[in-house]
Coordinates of C-alpha atoms in Angstrom, one line a residue:
M1 CA -24.4 -33.2 -1.9
A2 CA -23.8 -29.3 -0.4
V3 CA -20.8 -28.7 -2.4
A4 CA -22.2 -30.7 -5.4
V5 CA -24.6 -28.2 -5.6
A6 CA -22.5 -25.0 -4.3
T7 CA -19.8 -25.6 -7.0
P8 CA -21.5 -25.1 -10.1
T9 CA -24.0 -22.0 -8.3
A10 CA -20.4 -20.6 -7.4
A11 CA -18.8 -21.0 -10.8
Y12 CA -22.6 -19.6 -12.4
A13 CA -22.2 -16.6 -10.3
K14 CA -18.7 -15.8 -10.9
D15 CA -19.4 -16.0 -15.0
F16 CA -22.3 -13.7 -14.2
S17 CA -20.4 -11.6 -12.4
S18 CA -17.7 -10.8 -15.2
E19 CA -20.7 -10.6 -17.7
V20 CA -22.1 -8.0 -16.2
K21 CA -18.8 -6.6 -16.0
V22 CA -17.8 -6.5 -19.7
L23 CA -21.5 -5.2 -20.3
S24 CA -20.7 -2.7 -17.9
D25 CA -17.3 -2.1 -19.3
K26 CA -18.9 -2.0 -22.8
L27 CA -21.5 0.9 -21.9
K28 CA -19.4 2.8 -19.8
S29 CA -17.0 3.2 -23.4
E30 CA -20.2 3.6 -25.7
M31 CA -21.5 6.4 -23.3
T32 CA -18.0 8.3 -23.2
Q33 CA -17.4 8.1 -27.1
K34 CA -21.4 9.6 -27.2
T35 CA -20.2 12.3 -24.9
A36 CA -17.6 13.2 -26.8
I37 CA -19.3 13.0 -29.8
L38 CA -22.2 15.0 -28.4
G39 CA -19.5 17.8 -26.6
E40 CA -17.9 18.3 -30.1
Q41 CA -21.6 19.2 -31.7
V42 CA -22.7 21.7 -28.9
S43 CA -19.3 23.1 -29.8
R44 CA -19.9 23.7 -33.4
I45 CA -23.3 24.8 -32.7
G46 CA -21.8 27.4 -30.2
Q47 CA -19.5 28.3 -32.5
R48 CA -21.8 28.9 -35.4
V49 CA -24.1 31.1 -32.6
E50 CA -21.5 33.5 -32.1
T51 CA -20.7 33.7 -36.0
I52 CA -24.2 34.4 -36.5
D53 CA -24.1 37.2 -33.4
M54 CA -20.8 39.0 -34.9
R55 CA -22.3 39.1 -38.1
M56 CA -25.7 40.5 -36.7
S57 CA -23.5 42.9 -34.3
Y58 CA -21.5 44.0 -37.8
Q59 CA -25.2 44.5 -39.8
Q60 CA -26.7 46.5 -36.7
F61 CA -23.1 48.7 -36.9
Q62 CA -23.6 49.6 -40.6
L63 CA -27.1 50.4 -40.0
H64 CA -26.5 52.6 -37.4
L65 CA -23.7 54.2 -39.8
I66 CA -25.9 54.9 -42.5
F67 CA -28.5 56.4 -40.4
L68 CA -25.8 58.7 -39.1
L69 CA -24.6 59.7 -42.3
L70 CA -28.0 60.8 -43.4
L71 CA -28.5 62.8 -40.3
I72 CA -25.6 64.6 -40.8
S73 CA -26.5 65.0 -44.6
F74 CA -30.0 66.5 -43.6
L75 CA -28.2 68.4 -40.7
I76 CA -25.9 69.8 -43.7
D77 CA -28.8 70.4 -45.8
G78 CA -31.0 72.3 -43.0
G79 CA -27.8 74.4 -42.3
F80 CA -27.1 75.6 -46.1
S81 CA -31.4 76.2 -46.0
V82 CA -30.9 78.6 -43.0
I83 CA -28.0 80.0 -44.5
W84 CA -29.6 80.8 -47.7
L85 CA -32.5 82.4 -46.2
A86 CA -30.9 84.5 -43.9
H87 CA -29.2 86.1 -47.2

């Protein structure tokens, strides 16, 4: 009698174990795919941030150049004014 009860229980445990293994493998596969997709998205966002940073640096350089040219213009104008007033 005990053998008759133990055999179906062992078979059920084996089937359950194989189902859990299949489910676990499926979940691992899905997690790997999702992780790869998220990694690609993070890389794209990083590239966008770097591009924006480069654009902002270029714009800052342009702004500094404009102020430098404006300063040079005032210095030249002031120098000519001093020369004109001196004569």
